[in-house]
Amino acid sequence: MALLLAAVDWRLGVLLRGDKGAGKTTTARALAELLPKPGRFVNLPIGITEDRLLGGMDLGSTLKGEPALRPGLVAEANGGVLYVDEVNLLPDHLADALLDAAATGVSTVEREGFSAVQEARFVLMGSMNPEEGSLRPQLLDRFALVADIAAIRLATERREVVERRMVYDTDPSFFVAQWMEQQTYLQQRIAAARVMLPSVRCPTAMLEHISTIVCEHGVISLRADLAIARASCAQAAMLGCEEVTAEHIGSVLPLALAHRIARSPQRPPLPGTSPPLMPQTPPQSRESEGTDEMTEQRFSSLSVKTPELRWTVDGGRSGATGGHKRQAPGPVVRTKKNERPAELDSRFSVLEAVIQTGQPSPRPQDLYEKMREPLVRSRFLFVVDSSGSHAAHERMRAVKGAVSGLIERSLRRRDEVAMIVFRGESAEILVAPTSDVATALAALEYLPTGGRTPLAHALELAKELVTPETLLLLVTDGRANVPYGSDDAWYDALQAAARIRCPGLVVDTESSNNAFGKAKELADTMQMECIRLSEFEAGYDFSVLLKNGVDR
């Protein structure tokens, strides 16, 4: 639905996020063939330069003494689809420029005294795997619609996917002919909806209905209202209706609001969606270290030392998993002999030519290029035991202090924070990886406590969120008592811990002045340092931990 709506109204940028190998890129490529006039499918590489994206000086013309502008990919995608795979890895300054062009339909290029305005009306599509890092909230909000993709879990459906792919590999022409009727039907629906869209009316009562829902869910950005209104009009046009109704609005709400709502148990469910179902588990017997009684408490914050941090890992490489490097603008340097500049700096090149020859016609030896430097974005992953032990209150105060400090200092560089809380029968991701300070702090305001200690499940969830730039902080007494795969809860916890490899720290909330508890054995398994809660409260210097992690 999100892709078809974007095909009707190109202003509805779509982000596909979800499991790897779920068909996000294949689906994105297929959309270009559905547009009434088959548009160009432009795949934006992660390592693209600003000149190649928006347009810049033409190197060949400049060397001939006839400086001219060259169109960028946003102009080349006009009338088609511009697709950004792993958009969360795109440098921030390029993502800002790309989304501005997508919102206005115009690409403005200002380079070395030259100016050009180019039409850039394209369907913007991005995809991302949340395991490789999140998208800045400011950029996420610029996507009108977000569709969360999950890989197929049913064996029969997976088999059918593989069968269709094998048929296509054997005879592409036969496969295309087999589905031509359905393809043509979709093309005709999109073409008719595009023609009808300008005449679709969204009454004042429906706009009031949209704004009321947005306000009820605490969404601040006005882009949410506009996205819902536009998507509702596109949906009405697709269905051949001349006026937007509540049913049209309800069908697009999950696509337009799900990525704009901060997680909170007080938020009402979106119309057209069902609230998440809690697993039904039989009551457990109360134990000395925890009960099944769940309570939600508000905790004051301890002051924990959180110095400014920046580090690289994985042999000095920086950036997210997948081999892509996040980059930031760097210095301007002379191009090496016999090499073509990756990103030409026309001003310095022409200036050098004038100095050396008196003419504004650069020679190959006069060329300068703009360099990009690695930009490290770190992930702080907190795994917090909120089960009902006697140390729960102090544990949660310490965690809140540490997280708050790291958020206030480190997230100013757009680093990420994530939190897993475990209690009762399972663990949950309380805060998905985010750079949104408000969301992370709001999740800390009230934290559920009580119940048993599903430590193994928490560590399994943590393993899925670990990247090469992750610092893990595990706060627990180590008293695992919920099995996860076998009958021995402690064995399951050690097995899960052995699969985690990243710099980290284990804070033992059960240790006495003379001896550590089970948390020390857990830390040894993960090759991490273990300290007492009192040491952590007094102020722990994370920079020492990070250096040790890199050396290891």
C-alpha positions as CSV (number, residue, x, y, z in Angstrom):
1,M,0.0,0.0,0.0
2,A,2.8,2.5,0.9
3,L,4.5,2.0,-2.5
4,L,1.3,2.3,-4.5
5,L,0.4,5.5,-2.7
6,A,3.8,6.9,-3.4
7,A,3.3,6.0,-7.1
8,V,0.1,8.1,-7.1
9,D,1.6,11.0,-5.2
10,W,5.3,11.4,-5.6
11,R,5.6,13.6,-2.5
12,L,4.9,10.5,-0.3
13,G,8.5,9.3,0.4
14,V,8.5,5.7,1.7
15,L,11.0,4.0,4.0
16,L,11.1,0.2,4.1
17,R,12.7,-1.1,7.3
18,G,13.0,-4.6,8.6
19,D,14.7,-7.9,8.3
20,K,17.6,-8.5,6.0
21,G,16.7,-10.7,2.9
22,A,13.0,-9.8,3.1
23,G,12.8,-8.5,-0.4
24,K,12.9,-4.7,0.3
25,T,15.2,-3.9,-2.6
26,T,13.4,-6.2,-5.1
27,T,10.1,-4.6,-4.3
28,A,11.6,-1.1,-4.7
29,R,13.0,-2.0,-8.1
30,A,9.6,-3.4,-9.2
31,L,7.8,-0.1,-8.4
32,A,9.6,1.7,-11.3
33,E,8.0,-0.6,-13.8
34,L,4.5,0.2,-12.5
35,L,4.8,3.9,-13.1
36,P,2.6,5.0,-16.1
37,K,5.6,6.1,-18.0
38,P,8.3,3.7,-17.0
39,G,10.6,5.9,-15.1
40,R,14.3,5.5,-14.5
41,F,15.3,3.5,-11.4
42,V,18.2,5.3,-9.8
43,N,20.1,3.4,-7.1
44,L,21.9,5.9,-4.8
45,P,25.3,4.4,-3.6
46,I,26.2,5.0,0.0
47,G,29.6,6.4,-0.9
48,I,28.2,9.1,-3.2
49,T,29.6,12.6,-3.0
50,E,27.5,15.8,-2.7
51,D,28.5,16.9,-6.2
52,R,27.3,13.6,-7.7
53,L,24.1,13.7,-5.8
54,L,23.0,17.3,-6.4
55,G,25.2,18.2,-9.3
56,G,28.6,19.9,-9.6
57,M,31.2,21.2,-11.9
58,D,31.9,19.2,-15.0
59,L,35.5,18.1,-14.9
60,G,36.0,17.7,-18.6
61,S,34.6,21.2,-19.4
62,T,36.5,22.8,-16.6
63,L,39.8,21.4,-17.8
64,K,39.1,22.9,-21.3
65,G,38.6,26.3,-19.7
66,E,34.8,26.2,-20.1
67,P,33.4,25.6,-16.6
68,A,29.9,24.1,-16.7
69,L,27.5,22.4,-14.3
70,R,26.8,18.7,-14.5
71,P,23.4,17.4,-13.3
72,G,23.2,15.1,-10.3
73,L,21.4,11.9,-9.6
74,V,18.4,13.8,-8.1
75,A,17.8,15.4,-11.5
76,E,18.4,12.2,-13.4
77,A,15.8,10.5,-11.3
78,N,13.1,13.0,-12.3
79,G,9.9,11.1,-13.2
80,G,11.2,7.8,-11.8
81,V,12.3,6.3,-8.5
82,L,15.3,7.3,-6.4
83,Y,16.2,4.4,-4.2
84,V,18.6,4.6,-1.2
85,D,19.5,1.2,0.2
86,E,20.7,1.4,3.8
87,V,19.6,5.0,4.0
88,N,20.6,5.1,7.7
89,L,24.2,4.8,6.7
90,L,24.0,7.8,4.3
91,P,26.0,10.8,5.7
92,D,23.7,13.3,7.4
93,H,24.5,16.3,5.2
94,L,23.6,14.3,2.1
95,A,20.4,12.9,3.6
96,D,19.3,16.4,4.5
97,A,19.9,17.6,1.0
98,L,18.2,14.6,-0.6
99,L,15.1,15.0,1.5
100,D,14.9,18.7,0.8
101,A,14.9,18.0,-2.9
102,A,12.3,15.2,-2.6
103,A,10.0,17.5,-0.6
104,T,10.2,20.4,-3.0
105,G,10.5,18.6,-6.3
106,V,13.3,21.0,-7.2
107,S,17.1,20.6,-7.0
108,T,19.1,23.8,-6.7
109,V,22.8,23.7,-7.4
110,E,25.2,26.5,-6.3
111,R,28.8,25.8,-7.3
112,E,31.6,28.3,-7.7
113,G,29.5,31.2,-9.0
114,F,27.2,28.9,-11.1
115,S,23.6,28.4,-10.3
116,A,21.0,26.0,-11.7
117,V,17.5,24.9,-10.8
118,Q,16.5,21.5,-12.0
119,E,13.2,19.7,-11.7
120,A,13.4,16.6,-9.4
121,R,10.0,15.0,-9.0
122,F,10.8,11.5,-8.1
123,V,9.4,8.8,-5.8
124,L,11.9,8.7,-2.9
125,M,12.4,5.3,-1.4
126,G,14.7,4.2,1.3
127,S,15.4,0.9,3.0
128,M,17.3,0.0,6.1
129,N,18.0,-2.9,8.5
130,P,17.5,-1.5,12.1
131,E,20.3,-3.9,13.3
132,E,22.8,-1.7,11.5
133,G,21.8,1.5,13.2
134,S,18.8,3.8,13.4
135,L,17.9,6.9,11.4
136,R,18.1,10.3,13.0
137,P,14.6,11.2,14.3
138,Q,14.8,14.5,12.3
139,L,15.4,12.5,9.1
140,L,12.9,9.7,9.9
141,D,10.2,12.3,10.3
142,R,10.9,13.5,6.7
143,F,9.6,10.2,5.3
144,A,5.9,10.4,4.9
145,L,5.3,6.7,5.2
146,V,7.2,3.9,6.9
147,A,6.5,0.2,6.2
148,D,8.0,-2.3,8.6
149,I,9.0,-5.5,6.8
150,A,9.3,-8.9,8.4
151,A,10.7,-12.0,6.6
152,I,8.2,-14.7,5.9
153,R,8.0,-17.3,8.6
154,L,5.7,-19.9,7.0
155,A,7.6,-22.7,5.2
156,T,5.0,-22.9,2.4
157,E,5.2,-19.3,1.5
158,R,9.0,-19.3,1.6
159,R,8.9,-22.3,-0.7
160,E,6.7,-20.4,-3.1
161,V,9.1,-17.4,-3.1
162,V,12.0,-19.6,-4.0
163,E,10.0,-21.4,-6.7
164,R,9.0,-18.1,-8.4
165,R,12.6,-16.9,-8.3
166,M,13.8,-20.1,-9.9
167,V,11.2,-19.8,-12.6
168,Y,12.4,-16.3,-13.3
169,D,16.1,-17.3,-13.4
170,T,15.2,-20.1,-15.9
171,D,13.1,-18.0,-18.3
172,P,12.6,-14.3,-17.4
173,S,10.4,-13.6,-20.5
174,F,8.0,-16.4,-19.5
175,F,7.8,-15.2,-16.0
176,V,7.0,-11.6,-17.1
177,A,4.4,-12.9,-19.5
178,Q,2.8,-15.0,-16.7
179,W,2.2,-12.0,-14.5
180,M,1.6,-9.4,-17.2
181,E,-2.2,-9.2,-16.6
182,Q,-1.7,-8.3,-12.9
183,Q,1.1,-5.9,-13.8
184,T,-1.0,-4.1,-16.4
185,Y,-4.0,-3.9,-13.9
186,L,-1.8,-2.1,-11.3
187,Q,-0.4,0.3,-14.0
188,Q,-3.9,1.2,-15.1
189,R,-5.0,1.8,-11.5
190,I,-2.0,4.0,-10.8
191,A,-2.5,6.0,-14.0
192,A,-6.2,6.5,-13.3
193,A,-5.5,7.5,-9.6
194,R,-2.9,10.1,-10.8
195,V,-5.5,11.7,-13.1
196,M,-8.1,11.7,-10.3
197,L,-5.9,12.9,-7.4
198,P,-6.2,16.7,-8.0
199,S,-10.0,16.5,-7.8
200,V,-10.1,14.4,-4.6
201,R,-11.5,16.5,-1.7
202,C,-10.5,16.2,1.9
203,P,-13.3,18.0,3.9
204,T,-12.6,20.1,6.9
205,A,-14.3,17.5,9.1
206,M,-11.7,14.9,7.9
207,L,-8.8,17.3,8.5
208,E,-10.1,17.9,12.0
209,H,-10.3,14.1,12.5
210,I,-6.7,13.7,11.3
211,S,-5.4,16.5,13.6
212,T,-7.3,15.1,16.6
213,I,-5.7,11.6,16.1
214,V,-2.3,13.1,15.8
215,C,-2.7,15.2,18.9
216,E,-4.0,12.2,20.9
217,H,-0.8,10.3,20.1
218,G,1.4,13.2,21.1
219,V,3.0,13.7,17.7
220,I,4.6,17.2,17.5
221,S,5.6,17.4,13.8
222,L,3.0,18.9,11.5
223,R,4.5,16.6,8.8
224,A,2.4,13.8,10.3
225,D,-0.9,15.7,9.6
226,L,0.2,16.5,6.1
227,A,1.4,13.0,5.3
228,I,-1.9,11.5,6.5
229,A,-3.9,14.0,4.5
230,R,-1.9,13.3,1.3
231,A,-1.9,9.6,1.7
232,S,-5.6,9.5,2.4
233,C,-6.2,11.5,-0.8
234,A,-4.0,9.1,-2.7
235,Q,-5.9,6.1,-1.2
236,A,-9.2,7.6,-2.1
237,A,-8.0,8.2,-5.7
238,M,-6.8,4.5,-5.9
239,L,-10.3,3.4,-4.9
240,G,-12.0,5.8,-7.3
241,C,-13.6,8.0,-4.5
242,E,-14.0,11.7,-4.9
243,E,-13.9,12.5,-1.2
244,V,-11.7,11.3,1.7
245,T,-13.6,9.3,4.4
246,A,-12.6,8.1,7.8
247,E,-12.0,4.6,6.3
248,H,-9.3,6.1,4.0
249,I,-7.7,7.8,6.9
250,G,-7.7,4.7,9.1
251,S,-6.1,2.6,6.5
252,V,-3.0,4.9,6.1
253,L,-2.6,5.9,9.8
254,P,-0.2,3.0,10.7
255,L,2.1,3.9,7.8
256,A,2.2,7.6,8.7
257,L,2.3,7.5,12.5
258,A,4.1,4.4,13.7
259,H,7.5,5.9,13.2
260,R,6.6,9.2,14.8
261,I,5.1,7.9,18.1
262,A,7.4,7.6,21.1
263,R,6.9,4.2,22.8
264,S,4.7,4.7,25.8
265,P,2.2,2.4,27.5
266,Q,-0.1,5.5,27.9
267,R,-0.4,6.0,24.1
268,P,-3.7,4.8,22.6
269,P,-3.4,2.2,19.8
270,L,-3.6,3.4,16.3
271,P,-7.0,3.0,14.5
272,G,-6.8,-0.1,12.4
273,T,-4.2,-1.8,14.5
274,S,-4.4,-4.1,17.5
275,P,-2.5,-3.5,20.7
276,P,0.3,-6.0,21.3
277,L,-0.8,-9.2,23.0
278,M,1.0,-10.1,26.2
279,P,2.1,-13.8,26.4
280,Q,0.0,-15.8,28.7
281,T,2.1,-17.6,31.3
282,P,1.1,-19.6,34.3
283,P,1.8,-18.1,37.7
284,Q,5.1,-19.0,39.2
285,S,6.0,-19.7,42.8
286,R,7.6,-16.8,44.6
287,E,11.3,-17.1,45.3
288,S,13.6,-15.4,47.7
289,E,15.3,-13.3,44.9
290,G,12.2,-12.3,43.1
291,T,8.4,-12.5,42.8
292,D,6.0,-12.4,39.9
293,E,4.4,-9.2,41.2
294,M,5.0,-6.5,38.7
295,T,5.1,-2.9,39.8
296,E,6.0,0.3,38.0
297,Q,8.1,2.8,39.9
298,R,9.7,6.2,39.4
299,F,13.3,6.3,40.3
300,S,15.5,9.3,41.2
301,S,18.8,9.5,39.3
302,L,22.3,8.9,40.7
303,S,25.2,11.1,39.5
304,V,27.5,8.8,37.5
305,K,30.7,10.0,35.8
306,T,30.2,9.9,32.0
307,P,33.1,11.5,30.2
308,E,33.1,12.6,26.5
309,L,33.9,9.5,24.4
310,R,34.9,8.6,20.9
311,W,36.6,5.5,19.8
312,T,37.1,3.2,16.8
313,V,37.1,-0.6,16.8
314,D,37.5,-3.5,14.4
315,G,41.1,-2.8,13.4
316,G,40.6,1.0,13.4
317,R,37.7,0.9,10.9
318,S,34.7,3.0,11.8
319,G,31.2,3.1,10.7
320,A,28.3,0.6,10.9
321,T,28.3,-3.1,10.0
322,G,28.1,-4.0,6.4
323,G,31.4,-2.5,5.3
324,H,30.0,1.1,4.8
325,K,31.9,4.0,6.5
326,R,30.1,7.0,7.8
327,Q,31.9,10.1,6.6
328,A,32.1,13.7,7.4
329,P,33.6,16.6,5.4
330,G,37.3,16.8,5.6
331,P,40.2,18.9,4.3
332,V,40.8,19.9,0.6
333,V,44.0,18.3,-0.7
334,R,45.9,18.2,-4.0
335,T,44.9,15.2,-6.1
336,K,47.6,12.5,-6.4
337,K,49.5,12.3,-9.7
338,N,47.7,10.3,-12.5
339,E,44.6,9.9,-10.3
340,R,41.1,11.3,-11.0
341,P,39.6,13.3,-8.1
342,A,36.7,11.6,-6.3
343,E,35.1,15.0,-5.5
344,L,36.6,17.9,-7.4
345,D,37.1,21.2,-5.6
346,S,36.7,23.7,-8.4
347,R,37.6,26.8,-6.5
348,F,41.0,25.6,-5.3
349,S,41.7,23.9,-8.7
350,V,41.1,27.1,-10.7
351,L,43.0,29.2,-8.1
352,E,46.0,26.9,-8.4
353,A,45.9,27.2,-12.2
354,V,45.8,31.0,-12.1
355,I,48.7,31.1,-9.7
356,Q,50.8,28.6,-11.8
357,T,49.9,29.7,-15.4
358,G,47.9,32.9,-15.1
359,Q,45.0,31.2,-16.9
360,P,41.7,29.9,-15.3
361,S,42.1,26.5,-17.1
362,P,43.3,23.9,-14.6
363,R,45.7,21.2,-15.7
364,P,45.7,17.7,-14.2
365,Q,48.5,18.7,-11.9
366,D,46.5,21.7,-10.6
367,L,43.5,19.7,-9.4
368,Y,42.3,19.6,-5.8
369,E,39.7,17.3,-4.2
370,K,37.5,17.4,-1.2
371,M,38.3,14.6,1.3
372,R,35.9,12.8,3.6
373,E,36.9,11.6,7.1
374,P,35.4,8.7,9.0
375,L,32.7,9.7,11.4
376,V,32.2,7.3,14.3
377,R,28.7,6.9,15.8
378,S,28.7,4.8,18.9
379,R,26.0,2.6,20.4
380,F,25.5,2.4,24.1
381,L,23.5,-0.8,24.9
382,F,22.2,-1.1,28.5
383,V,20.9,-4.5,29.6
384,V,19.2,-3.9,32.9
385,D,17.9,-6.5,35.5
386,S,14.6,-5.1,36.8
387,S,13.5,-8.4,38.5
388,G,12.2,-8.3,42.1
389,S,15.5,-8.7,44.1
390,H,16.2,-6.6,47.1
391,A,18.7,-4.5,45.1
392,A,16.3,-3.5,42.4
393,H,15.7,0.1,43.6
394,E,19.4,1.0,43.8
395,R,20.1,-0.8,40.6
396,M,17.5,1.2,38.7
397,R,18.7,4.5,40.2
398,A,22.3,3.8,39.1
399,V,21.2,2.8,35.6
400,K,19.1,5.9,35.2
401,G,22.0,8.1,36.2
402,A,24.4,6.4,33.8
403,V,22.0,6.5,30.9
404,S,21.0,10.1,31.5
405,G,24.6,11.2,31.6
406,L,25.5,9.3,28.4
407,I,22.5,10.7,26.6
408,E,23.2,14.3,27.6
409,R,26.9,14.1,26.6
410,S,27.3,11.4,23.9
411,L,24.1,11.8,22.0
412,R,25.0,15.4,21.2
413,R,27.2,13.7,18.5
414,R,24.2,11.7,17.4
415,D,25.5,8.5,19.0
416,E,22.8,5.9,19.8
417,V,21.5,4.5,23.0
418,A,19.4,1.3,23.4
419,M,18.0,-0.4,26.5
420,I,16.9,-4.0,27.3
421,V,15.0,-4.6,30.5
422,F,14.4,-8.1,31.8
423,R,12.0,-9.3,34.5
424,G,9.2,-11.9,34.8
425,E,9.3,-14.5,32.1
426,S,11.0,-12.6,29.3
427,A,13.2,-9.6,28.3
428,E,12.0,-6.7,26.1
429,I,13.7,-3.9,24.2
430,L,12.5,-0.9,26.1
431,V,14.4,1.6,23.9
432,A,15.3,0.5,20.4
433,P,18.6,2.0,19.1
434,T,17.9,5.8,18.9
435,S,19.6,9.1,18.8
436,D,16.4,10.8,20.0
437,V,17.2,12.3,23.4
438,A,13.5,12.9,24.4
439,T,12.5,9.3,23.6
440,A,15.4,7.7,25.6
441,L,14.9,10.0,28.6
442,A,11.1,9.4,28.6
443,A,11.6,5.6,28.7
444,L,13.7,6.1,31.9
445,E,11.0,8.0,33.7
446,Y,9.1,4.9,34.8
447,L,10.6,1.4,34.7
448,P,8.7,-1.8,35.4
449,T,10.2,-4.0,38.2
450,G,9.5,-7.3,39.9
451,G,9.2,-10.9,39.0
452,R,11.9,-13.5,38.1
453,T,15.2,-13.1,36.2
454,P,15.2,-14.2,32.5
455,L,18.9,-13.3,32.0
456,A,19.5,-15.7,29.1
457,H,16.7,-14.2,27.0
458,A,18.0,-10.7,27.7
459,L,21.5,-11.6,26.5
460,E,20.1,-13.2,23.3
461,L,18.3,-9.9,22.6
462,A,21.5,-8.0,23.3
463,K,23.4,-10.1,20.8
464,E,21.1,-8.9,18.0
465,L,21.7,-5.3,18.8
466,V,25.5,-5.5,19.1
467,T,27.5,-3.7,16.3
468,P,31.2,-3.1,16.0
469,E,30.7,0.3,17.7
470,T,28.7,-1.0,20.7
471,L,29.6,-0.6,24.3
472,L,27.5,-2.9,26.5
473,L,26.6,-2.2,30.1
474,L,25.0,-5.1,31.9
475,V,23.6,-4.4,35.4
476,T,22.5,-7.5,37.3
477,D,23.0,-9.8,40.3
478,G,23.4,-12.7,37.9
479,R,20.7,-14.9,39.6
480,A,19.2,-16.3,36.4
481,N,16.1,-18.5,37.2
482,V,14.2,-18.6,33.9
483,P,15.4,-21.3,31.4
484,Y,15.9,-20.4,27.8
485,G,16.4,-23.5,25.7
486,S,17.3,-26.1,28.4
487,D,16.2,-26.9,31.9
488,D,19.2,-25.0,33.4
489,A,18.7,-21.2,33.5
490,W,22.3,-20.5,34.5
491,Y,23.7,-22.7,31.8
492,D,21.5,-20.9,29.2
493,A,22.7,-17.5,30.5
494,L,26.4,-18.5,30.2
495,Q,25.9,-19.9,26.7
496,A,24.2,-16.7,25.6
497,A,26.9,-14.6,27.2
498,A,29.6,-16.5,25.3
499,R,28.1,-15.4,22.0
500,I,28.5,-11.7,22.8
501,R,31.8,-10.0,21.8
502,C,32.1,-6.3,22.3
503,P,33.6,-3.9,24.8
504,G,31.5,-3.9,27.9
505,L,31.1,-3.7,31.7
506,V,29.2,-5.8,34.1
507,V,27.9,-4.1,37.2
508,D,27.3,-6.7,40.0
509,T,24.5,-5.5,42.2
510,E,24.8,-8.6,44.5
511,S,28.5,-8.3,45.4
512,S,29.7,-7.7,48.9
513,N,32.9,-5.8,49.9
514,N,35.0,-9.0,49.8
515,A,33.5,-11.1,47.0
516,F,31.7,-10.9,43.8
517,G,28.5,-12.8,43.0
518,K,27.6,-14.8,39.9
519,A,27.9,-11.6,37.8
520,K,31.7,-12.0,37.9
521,E,31.5,-15.4,36.2
522,L,29.2,-13.9,33.6
523,A,31.7,-11.1,32.9
524,D,34.6,-13.5,32.6
525,T,32.6,-15.4,30.0
526,M,32.0,-12.2,27.9
527,Q,35.6,-11.1,28.6
528,M,34.4,-8.0,30.3
529,E,35.3,-6.2,33.4
530,C,33.1,-6.6,36.5
531,I,32.7,-4.0,39.2
532,R,30.5,-3.5,42.2
533,L,27.5,-1.3,42.2
534,S,29.1,1.0,44.8
535,E,32.1,1.5,42.4
536,F,29.8,2.3,39.6
537,E,27.9,4.9,41.7
538,A,31.1,6.5,42.7
539,G,31.9,7.3,39.1
540,Y,33.4,4.9,36.6
541,D,35.7,6.2,33.8
542,F,34.3,4.5,30.6
543,S,37.3,5.7,28.6
544,V,39.5,3.1,30.3
545,L,37.0,0.4,29.5
546,L,36.9,1.4,25.9
547,K,40.7,1.4,25.5
548,N,40.8,-2.1,27.0
549,G,38.1,-3.2,24.6
550,V,40.0,-1.9,21.6
551,D,43.3,-3.5,22.7
552,R,41.6,-6.8,23.1
